PDB file of C-alpha atoms in Angstrom:
ATOM      1  CA  ILE U   1       6.394  13.460 -24.630  1.00  0.00           C
ATOM      2  CA  PHE U   2       7.427  16.716 -22.921  1.00  0.00           C
ATOM      3  CA  LYS U   3       7.663  16.339 -19.140  1.00  0.00           C
ATOM      4  CA  GLY U   4       8.710  18.826 -16.486  1.00  0.00           C
ATOM      5  CA  ASN U   5      10.297  21.343 -18.839  1.00  0.00           C
ATOM      6  CA  PHE U   6      11.417  24.644 -17.251  1.00  0.00           C
ATOM      7  CA  SER U   7      11.835  27.664 -19.488  1.00  0.00           C
ATOM      8  CA  GLY U   8      11.510  30.662 -17.188  1.00  0.00           C
ATOM      9  CA  THR U   9       9.114  33.559 -17.605  1.00  0.00           C
ATOM     10  CA  GLU U  10       9.721  34.108 -21.340  1.00  0.00           C
ATOM     11  CA  GLY U  11      10.091  30.526 -22.554  1.00  0.00           C
ATOM     12  CA  SER U  12       7.953  27.572 -23.516  1.00  0.00           C
ATOM     13  CA  ALA U  13       8.137  23.847 -24.168  1.00  0.00           C
ATOM     14  CA  ILE U  14       7.471  24.404 -27.899  1.00  0.00           C
ATOM     15  CA  THR U  15       8.249  27.757 -29.538  1.00  0.00           C
ATOM     16  CA  PHE U  16       7.412  29.175 -32.959  1.00  0.00           C
ATOM     17  CA  ASP U  17       9.276  32.501 -33.060  1.00  0.00           C
ATOM     18  CA  GLY U  18       9.982  33.975 -36.495  1.00  0.00           C
ATOM     19  CA  SER U  19       8.901  30.736 -38.151  1.00  0.00           C
ATOM     20  CA  LEU U  20       7.041  30.678 -41.456  1.00  0.00           C
ATOM     21  CA  GLY U  21       5.054  28.061 -43.320  1.00  0.00           C
ATOM     22  CA  ASP U  22       3.120  25.147 -41.827  1.00  0.00           C
ATOM     23  CA  ALA U  23       3.649  22.959 -38.771  1.00  0.00           C
ATOM     24  CA  ARG U  24       1.764  19.860 -37.655  1.00  0.00           C
ATOM     25  CA  LEU U  25       1.878  18.587 -34.070  1.00  0.00           C
ATOM     26  CA  GLU U  26       0.229  15.215 -33.515  1.00  0.00           C
ATOM     27  CA  ASN U  27       0.219  12.732 -30.620  1.00  0.00           C
ATOM     28  CA  LEU U  28       2.040  14.967 -28.135  1.00  0.00           C
ATOM     29  CA  LEU U  29       1.754  14.771 -24.349  1.00  0.00           C
ATOM     30  CA  ILE U  30       3.016  17.939 -22.653  1.00  0.00           C
ATOM     31  CA  TYR U  31       2.747  18.234 -18.875  1.00  0.00           C
ATOM     32  CA  ASP U  32       4.287  19.799 -15.758  1.00  0.00           C
ATOM     33  CA  HIS U  33       5.884  22.605 -17.764  1.00  0.00           C
ATOM     34  CA  VAL U  34       6.921  25.754 -15.882  1.00  0.00           C
ATOM     35  CA  GLY U  35       7.090  28.939 -17.952  1.00  0.00           C
ATOM     36  CA  GLU U  36       5.065  31.688 -19.564  1.00  0.00           C
ATOM     37  CA  SER U  37       3.459  29.249 -21.966  1.00  0.00           C
ATOM     38  CA  THR U  38       3.581  25.620 -22.997  1.00  0.00           C
ATOM     39  CA  ILE U  39       3.149  26.278 -26.739  1.00  0.00           C
ATOM     40  CA  TYR U  40       4.289  29.774 -27.753  1.00  0.00           C
ATOM     41  CA  MET U  41       3.564  31.279 -31.183  1.00  0.00           C
ATOM     42  CA  ASN U  42       5.100  34.581 -32.227  1.00  0.00           C
ATOM     43  CA  SER U  43       5.204  34.277 -35.996  1.00  0.00           C
ATOM     44  CA  PRO U  44       2.826  34.160 -38.983  1.00  0.00           C
ATOM     45  CA  ILE U  45       2.732  30.382 -39.066  1.00  0.00           C
ATOM     46  CA  ASN U  46      -0.050  27.874 -39.663  1.00  0.00           C
ATOM     47  CA  VAL U  47      -0.071  25.293 -36.862  1.00  0.00           C
ATOM     48  CA  THR U  48      -2.224  22.151 -36.822  1.00  0.00           C
ATOM     49  CA  LEU U  49      -2.599  20.511 -33.421  1.00  0.00           C
ATOM     50  CA  ILE U  50      -4.127  17.020 -33.420  1.00  0.00           C
ATOM     51  CA  ASN U  51      -4.594  14.466 -30.631  1.00  0.00           C
ATOM     52  CA  THR U  52      -2.359  16.356 -28.245  1.00  0.00           C
ATOM     53  CA  SER U  53      -2.758  16.606 -24.471  1.00  0.00           C
ATOM     54  CA  VAL U  54      -1.556  19.847 -22.894  1.00  0.00           C
ATOM     55  CA  VAL U  55      -2.195  19.174 -19.207  1.00  0.00           C
ATOM     56  CA  ASP U  56      -1.090  20.249 -15.740  1.00  0.00           C
ATOM     57  CA  ASN U  57       0.861  23.264 -16.982  1.00  0.00           C
ATOM     58  CA  GLU U  58       0.617  26.905 -15.946  1.00  0.00           C
ATOM     59  CA  THR U  59      -0.559  28.139 -19.357  1.00  0.00           C
ATOM     60  CA  GLY U  60      -1.391  26.155 -22.499  1.00  0.00           C
ATOM     61  CA  ILE U  61      -1.145  28.146 -25.743  1.00  0.00           C
ATOM     62  CA  VAL U  62       0.050  31.759 -25.972  1.00  0.00           C
ATOM     63  CA  THR U  63      -0.024  33.651 -29.282  1.00  0.00           C
ATOM     64  CA  LYS U  64       1.589  37.052 -29.877  1.00  0.00           C
ATOM     65  CA  SER U  65       1.301  37.558 -33.616  1.00  0.00           C
ATOM     66  CA  ALA U  66      -0.852  36.771 -36.636  1.00  0.00           C
ATOM     67  CA  THR U  67      -1.024  33.017 -36.216  1.00  0.00           C
ATOM     68  CA  THR U  68      -3.436  30.465 -37.655  1.00  0.00           C
ATOM     69  CA  ILE U  69      -4.215  27.447 -35.504  1.00  0.00           C
ATOM     70  CA  GLU U  70      -6.241  24.371 -36.396  1.00  0.00           C
ATOM     71  CA  LEU U  71      -7.418  22.239 -33.470  1.00  0.00           C
ATOM     72  CA  GLN U  72      -8.714  18.677 -33.505  1.00  0.00           C
ATOM     73  CA  ASN U  73      -9.087  16.017 -30.800  1.00  0.00           C
ATOM     74  CA  ASN U  74      -6.970  17.825 -28.204  1.00  0.00           C
ATOM     75  CA  ILE U  75      -7.199  18.037 -24.415  1.00  0.00           C
ATOM     76  CA  PHE U  76      -6.331  21.308 -22.667  1.00  0.00           C
ATOM     77  CA  GLN U  77      -6.340  21.036 -18.878  1.00  0.00           C
ATOM     78  CA  ASN U  78      -4.125  23.734 -17.373  1.00  0.00           C
ATOM     79  CA  SER U  79      -4.401  26.709 -15.028  1.00  0.00           C
ATOM     80  CA  ILE U  80      -5.091  28.802 -18.167  1.00  0.00           C
ATOM     81  CA  ASN U  81      -5.552  27.037 -21.485  1.00  0.00           C
ATOM     82  CA  PHE U  82      -5.279  29.889 -23.977  1.00  0.00           C
ATOM     83  CA  LYS U  83      -4.035  33.474 -24.034  1.00  0.00           C
ATOM     84  CA  SER U  84      -3.835  35.697 -27.119  1.00  0.00           C
ATOM     85  CA  ILE U  85      -1.859  38.937 -27.406  1.00  0.00           C
ATOM     86  CA  GLY U  86      -2.359  39.987 -31.020  1.00  0.00           C
ATOM     87  CA  ASP U  87      -4.262  38.633 -34.001  1.00  0.00           C
ATOM     88  CA  VAL U  88      -5.019  34.936 -34.127  1.00  0.00           C
ATOM     89  CA  GLU U  89      -7.275  32.786 -36.278  1.00  0.00           C
ATOM     90  CA  ILE U  90      -8.410  29.508 -34.771  1.00  0.00           C
ATOM     91  CA  LYS U  91     -10.379  26.831 -36.567  1.00  0.00           C
ATOM     92  CA  SER U  92     -11.755  23.807 -34.757  1.00  0.00           C
ATOM     93  CA  ASN U  93     -12.460  20.507 -36.478  1.00  0.00           C
ATOM     94  CA  GLY U  94     -14.120  19.172 -33.331  1.00  0.00           C
ATOM     95  CA  GLY U  95     -13.275  16.599 -30.688  1.00  0.00           C
ATOM     96  CA  ASN U  96     -11.466  19.057 -28.382  1.00  0.00           C
ATOM     97  CA  ILE U  97     -11.870  19.326 -24.598  1.00  0.00           C
ATOM     98  CA  SER U  98     -10.926  22.372 -22.531  1.00  0.00           C
ATOM     99  CA  SER U  99     -11.149  22.662 -18.755  1.00  0.00           C
ATOM    100  CA  ASP U 100     -11.861  26.402 -18.910  1.00  0.00           C
ATOM    101  CA  ASN U 101     -13.697  28.809 -21.231  1.00  0.00           C
ATOM    102  CA  THR U 102     -10.698  30.515 -22.862  1.00  0.00           C
ATOM    103  CA  LEU U 103     -11.300  28.676 -26.141  1.00  0.00           C
ATOM    104  CA  ASP U 104     -15.085  28.696 -26.160  1.00  0.00           C
ATOM    105  CA  ASN U 105     -15.305  31.392 -28.857  1.00  0.00           C
ATOM    106  CA  TYR U 106     -13.540  29.038 -31.256  1.00  0.00           C
ATOM    107  CA  PHE U 107     -15.095  25.708 -30.289  1.00  0.00           C
ATOM    108  CA  ILE U 108     -17.945  24.078 -32.189  1.00  0.00           C
ATOM    109  CA  THR U 109     -20.792  22.687 -30.122  1.00  0.00           C
ATOM    110  CA  SER U 110     -22.792  20.818 -32.753  1.00  0.00           C
ATOM    111  CA  GLY U 111     -22.239  18.059 -35.286  1.00  0.00           C
ATOM    112  CA  ASN U 112     -20.892  14.551 -34.823  1.00  0.00           C
ATOM    113  CA  HIS U 113     -17.768  15.604 -32.904  1.00  0.00           C
ATOM    114  CA  PRO U 114     -18.588  18.670 -30.794  1.00  0.00           C
ATOM    115  CA  ASP U 115     -15.976  20.390 -28.656  1.00  0.00           C
ATOM    116  CA  ARG U 116     -16.439  20.704 -24.903  1.00  0.00           C
ATOM    117  CA  TYR U 117     -15.294  23.565 -22.722  1.00  0.00           C
ATOM    118  CA  GLU U 118     -15.334  23.925 -18.936  1.00  0.00           C
ATOM    119  CA  THR U 119     -15.146  20.137 -18.890  1.00  0.00           C
ATOM    120  CA  ASP U 120     -12.920  17.816 -16.870  1.00  0.00           C
ATOM    121  CA  ALA U 121     -11.398  15.236 -19.230  1.00  0.00           C
ATOM    122  CA  LEU U 122     -11.206  12.692 -16.363  1.00  0.00           C
ATOM    123  CA  LEU U 123      -7.666  11.397 -16.880  1.00  0.00           C
ATOM    124  CA  ASP U 124      -5.717   8.956 -14.721  1.00  0.00           C
ATOM    125  CA  GLU U 125      -2.249   9.630 -13.287  1.00  0.00           C
ATOM    126  CA  ASN U 126      -0.704   8.754 -16.657  1.00  0.00           C
ATOM    127  CA  TYR U 127      -3.117  11.064 -18.532  1.00  0.00           C
ATOM    128  CA  VAL U 128      -5.080   8.191 -20.065  1.00  0.00           C
ATOM    129  CA  PRO U 129      -8.872   8.734 -20.117  1.00  0.00           C
ATOM    130  CA  LEU U 130     -10.659   6.947 -17.296  1.00  0.00           C
ATOM    131  CA  GLY U 131     -13.872   5.005 -17.775  1.00  0.00           C
ATOM    132  CA  GLY U 132     -16.637   7.545 -18.263  1.00  0.00           C
ATOM    133  CA  SER U 133     -14.255  10.195 -19.575  1.00  0.00           C
ATOM    134  CA  PRO U 134     -15.803  12.566 -22.143  1.00  0.00           C
ATOM    135  CA  ALA U 135     -12.616  12.074 -24.203  1.00  0.00           C
ATOM    136  CA  ILE U 136     -13.417   8.441 -25.020  1.00  0.00           C
ATOM    137  CA  ASP U 137     -14.564   7.884 -28.628  1.00  0.00           C
ATOM    138  CA  ALA U 138     -15.131  11.656 -28.874  1.00  0.00           C
ATOM    139  CA  GLY U 139     -12.556  12.469 -31.559  1.00  0.00           C
ATOM    140  CA  ASN U 140     -12.960  13.327 -35.213  1.00  0.00           C
ATOM    141  CA  PRO U 141     -11.072  10.726 -37.300  1.00  0.00           C
ATOM    142  CA  ASP U 142     -10.932  12.863 -40.445  1.00  0.00           C
ATOM    143  CA  GLY U 143      -7.353  13.730 -41.362  1.00  0.00           C
ATOM    144  CA  VAL U 144      -5.743  11.813 -38.485  1.00  0.00           C
ATOM    145  CA  LEU U 145      -2.539  10.289 -39.847  1.00  0.00           C
ATOM    146  CA  SER U 146      -1.146   8.272 -36.949  1.00  0.00           C
ATOM    147  CA  THR U 147      -2.406   4.743 -36.272  1.00  0.00           C
ATOM    148  CA  ILE U 148      -0.825   4.692 -32.795  1.00  0.00           C
ATOM    149  CA  ASP U 149      -1.026   7.021 -29.814  1.00  0.00           C
ATOM    150  CA  ALA U 150       1.819   8.725 -27.934  1.00  0.00           C
ATOM    151  CA  ALA U 151       2.562   5.505 -26.010  1.00  0.00           C
ATOM    152  CA  GLY U 152       2.664   3.339 -29.152  1.00  0.00           C
ATOM    153  CA  ASN U 153      -0.729   1.731 -28.546  1.00  0.00           C
ATOM    154  CA  PRO U 154      -3.353   1.366 -31.292  1.00  0.00           C
ATOM    155  CA  ARG U 155      -4.995   4.725 -31.876  1.00  0.00           C
ATOM    156  CA  ILE U 156      -8.539   3.309 -31.956  1.00  0.00           C
ATOM    157  CA  GLN U 157      -9.396   0.827 -29.202  1.00  0.00           C
ATOM    158  CA  GLY U 158     -13.109   1.463 -28.797  1.00  0.00           C
ATOM    159  CA  SER U 159     -15.798   2.443 -31.269  1.00  0.00           C
ATOM    160  CA  GLY U 160     -13.975   5.625 -32.245  1.00  0.00           C
ATOM    161  CA  ILE U 161     -10.870   7.722 -31.791  1.00  0.00           C
ATOM    162  CA  ASP U 162     -10.301   9.325 -28.374  1.00  0.00           C
ATOM    163  CA  ALA U 163      -9.421  12.954 -27.722  1.00  0.00           C
ATOM    164  CA  GLY U 164      -5.904  13.554 -26.439  1.00  0.00           C
ATOM    165  CA  ALA U 165      -2.506  11.957 -26.876  1.00  0.00           C
ATOM    166  CA  LEU U 166      -3.305   8.622 -25.227  1.00  0.00           C
ATOM    167  CA  GLU U 167      -6.003   6.150 -26.184  1.00  0.00           C
ATOM    168  CA  SER U 168      -8.126   4.438 -23.551  1.00  0.00           C
ATOM    169  CA  SER U 169      -9.270   0.814 -23.634  1.00  0.00           C
ATOM    170  CA  PHE U 170     -12.604   1.884 -22.157  1.00  0.00           C
ATOM    171  CA  VAL U 171     -15.682   2.430 -24.288  1.00  0.00           C
ATOM    172  CA  SER U 172     -18.168   5.145 -23.385  1.00  0.00           C
ATOM    173  CA  SER U 173     -20.199   5.413 -26.553  1.00  0.00           C
ATOM    174  CA  ILE U 174     -22.961   2.901 -27.104  1.00  0.00           C
ATOM    175  CA  LYS U 175     -24.567   2.843 -30.492  1.00  0.00           C
ATOM    176  CA  ASN U 176     -28.332   2.919 -30.531  1.00  0.00           C
ATOM    177  CA  ALA U 177     -29.543  -0.547 -31.422  1.00  0.00           C
ATOM    178  CA  ASP U 178     -32.927  -1.636 -32.725  1.00  0.00           C
ATOM    179  CA  TRP U 179     -33.322  -5.358 -33.399  1.00  0.00           C
ATOM    180  CA  ASP U 180     -36.711  -6.444 -34.749  1.00  0.00           C
ATOM    181  CA  SER U 181     -36.466  -9.788 -32.961  1.00  0.00           C
ATOM    182  CA  GLU U 182     -36.165  -8.145 -29.563  1.00  0.00           C
ATOM    183  CA  GLY U 183     -37.444  -4.621 -30.104  1.00  0.00           C
ATOM    184  CA  LEU U 184     -34.608  -3.231 -27.994  1.00  0.00           C
ATOM    185  CA  ILE U 185     -33.194   0.312 -27.950  1.00  0.00           C
ATOM    186  CA  VAL U 186     -30.068   1.150 -25.935  1.00  0.00           C
ATOM    187  CA  PHE U 187     -29.358   4.807 -25.112  1.00  0.00           C
ATOM    188  CA  PRO U 188     -27.949   7.482 -24.636  1.00  0.00           C
ATOM    189  CA  ASN U 189     -24.941   7.860 -26.915  1.00  0.00           C
ATOM    190  CA  PRO U 190     -22.502   8.677 -25.432  1.00  0.00           C
ATOM    191  CA  VAL U 191     -23.493   7.087 -22.155  1.00  0.00           C
ATOM    192  CA  GLY U 192     -23.201   9.097 -18.940  1.00  0.00           C
ATOM    193  CA  SER U 193     -23.791   7.800 -15.434  1.00  0.00           C
ATOM    194  CA  LYS U 194     -26.974   5.948 -16.444  1.00  0.00           C
ATOM    195  CA  LEU U 195     -27.601   3.465 -19.235  1.00  0.00           C
ATOM    196  CA  TYR U 196     -31.160   2.776 -20.403  1.00  0.00           C
ATOM    197  CA  LEU U 197     -32.670  -0.205 -22.206  1.00  0.00           C
ATOM    198  CA  SER U 198     -36.123   0.129 -23.690  1.00  0.00           C
ATOM    199  CA  PHE U 199     -38.159  -2.795 -25.064  1.00  0.00           C
ATOM    200  CA  ASP U 200     -41.159  -2.213 -27.314  1.00  0.00           C
ATOM    201  CA  HIS U 201     -43.085  -5.107 -25.763  1.00  0.00           C
ATOM    202  CA  PRO U 202     -43.456  -6.687 -22.314  1.00  0.00           C
ATOM    203  CA  LEU U 203     -40.799  -9.259 -21.504  1.00  0.00           C
ATOM    204  CA  LYS U 204     -41.910 -12.821 -20.917  1.00  0.00           C
ATOM    205  CA  GLU U 205     -39.281 -13.303 -18.221  1.00  0.00           C
ATOM    206  CA  GLY U 206     -36.634 -11.327 -16.341  1.00  0.00           C
ATOM    207  CA  ILE U 207     -33.461 -10.179 -18.035  1.00  0.00           C
ATOM    208  CA  LYS U 208     -29.821 -10.528 -17.087  1.00  0.00           C
ATOM    209  CA  ILE U 209     -27.353  -7.859 -18.178  1.00  0.00           C
ATOM    210  CA  GLN U 210     -23.597  -8.190 -18.574  1.00  0.00           C
ATOM    211  CA  ILE U 211     -21.268  -5.361 -19.608  1.00  0.00           C
ATOM    212  CA  PHE U 212     -17.742  -6.131 -20.847  1.00  0.00           C
ATOM    213  CA  ASN U 213     -14.805  -3.904 -21.763  1.00  0.00           C
ATOM    214  CA  GLN U 214     -12.747  -4.205 -24.958  1.00  0.00           C
ATOM    215  CA  LEU U 215     -10.477  -6.779 -23.276  1.00  0.00           C
ATOM    216  CA  GLY U 216     -13.421  -9.055 -22.619  1.00  0.00           C
ATOM    217  CA  GLN U 217     -13.360  -8.378 -18.880  1.00  0.00           C
ATOM    218  CA  LEU U 218     -16.694  -8.436 -17.113  1.00  0.00           C
ATOM    219  CA  LEU U 219     -17.401  -4.989 -15.633  1.00  0.00           C
ATOM    220  CA  LEU U 220     -20.972  -5.416 -14.485  1.00  0.00           C
ATOM    221  CA  PHE U 221     -23.558  -8.147 -14.011  1.00  0.00           C
ATOM    222  CA  THR U 222     -27.112  -7.650 -12.863  1.00  0.00           C
ATOM    223  CA  ASP U 223     -30.209  -9.810 -12.926  1.00  0.00           C
ATOM    224  CA  ASN U 224     -32.299  -7.150 -11.229  1.00  0.00           C
ATOM    225  CA  PRO U 225     -32.086  -3.891 -13.195  1.00  0.00           C
ATOM    226  CA  LYS U 226     -34.222  -0.970 -12.089  1.00  0.00           C
ATOM    227  CA  VAL U 227     -37.522  -1.018 -13.993  1.00  0.00           C
ATOM    228  CA  GLN U 228     -39.065   2.195 -15.335  1.00  0.00           C
ATOM    229  CA  ASN U 229     -42.420   2.409 -17.110  1.00  0.00           C
ATOM    230  CA  GLY U 230     -42.799  -1.343 -17.324  1.00  0.00           C
ATOM    231  CA  ASN U 231     -40.553  -2.070 -20.308  1.00  0.00           C
ATOM    232  CA  ASP U 232     -37.673   0.343 -19.627  1.00  0.00           C
ATOM    233  CA  PHE U 233     -34.619  -0.483 -17.541  1.00  0.00           C
ATOM    234  CA  GLU U 234     -32.048   1.793 -15.906  1.00  0.00           C
ATOM    235  CA  ILE U 235     -28.456   0.699 -15.156  1.00  0.00           C
ATOM    236  CA  ASP U 236     -26.027   2.677 -13.040  1.00  0.00           C
ATOM    237  CA  VAL U 237     -22.678   2.669 -14.892  1.00  0.00           C
ATOM    238  CA  GLU U 238     -21.082   5.682 -13.190  1.00  0.00           C
ATOM    239  CA  ARG U 239     -18.336   3.597 -11.543  1.00  0.00           C
ATOM    240  CA  LEU U 240     -17.407   1.580 -14.625  1.00  0.00           C
TER     241      LEU U 240
END
């Protein structure tokens, strides 16, 4: 964890200057840095950045030479997230979130783990994803080596790996379900502010709905969900 580092106008929290070869940065939380950049690259090096949160800094990544960067499951939430002066090659493996559009030319927006730009990651004061955060269960697990996050907690606590350095106990993704006995479909995946339940036949009696978190704590109970189209129900989960 890098906190409150000060490096002046020409420095950074992490510097690759004249370095060669490969570097892998995983499970890093870097915040409140003051300087020209937070991660500075001025060498022909191959850098892999995985499950790292670069947040609340002046500038995220600055490159000034022929650098190759591989991004996966990171959160960039700074005044400016990326600045390139010189040649750079960036490959995204998905699961990244950026609060601005400085990385949008490199992000992928399709597949199982799309990147998101101009998106608020919705983090708490400790930079852990809040309930409803787009970072929850959004990461690509391929190639992730660490089984714990930057705080030493289990890396996967929900139905998938989170983006960023810190894992949340909240679950935002709900798998579509289709049980023949009930004819029930739950959607969307991932869930936003509204959760929908659709039955393929009229219910004989009213339904009661309970939503729990991964700790078994009851988050919501309703015996009067909003009915749409007779067999469809809408649940407001925005505050969960």
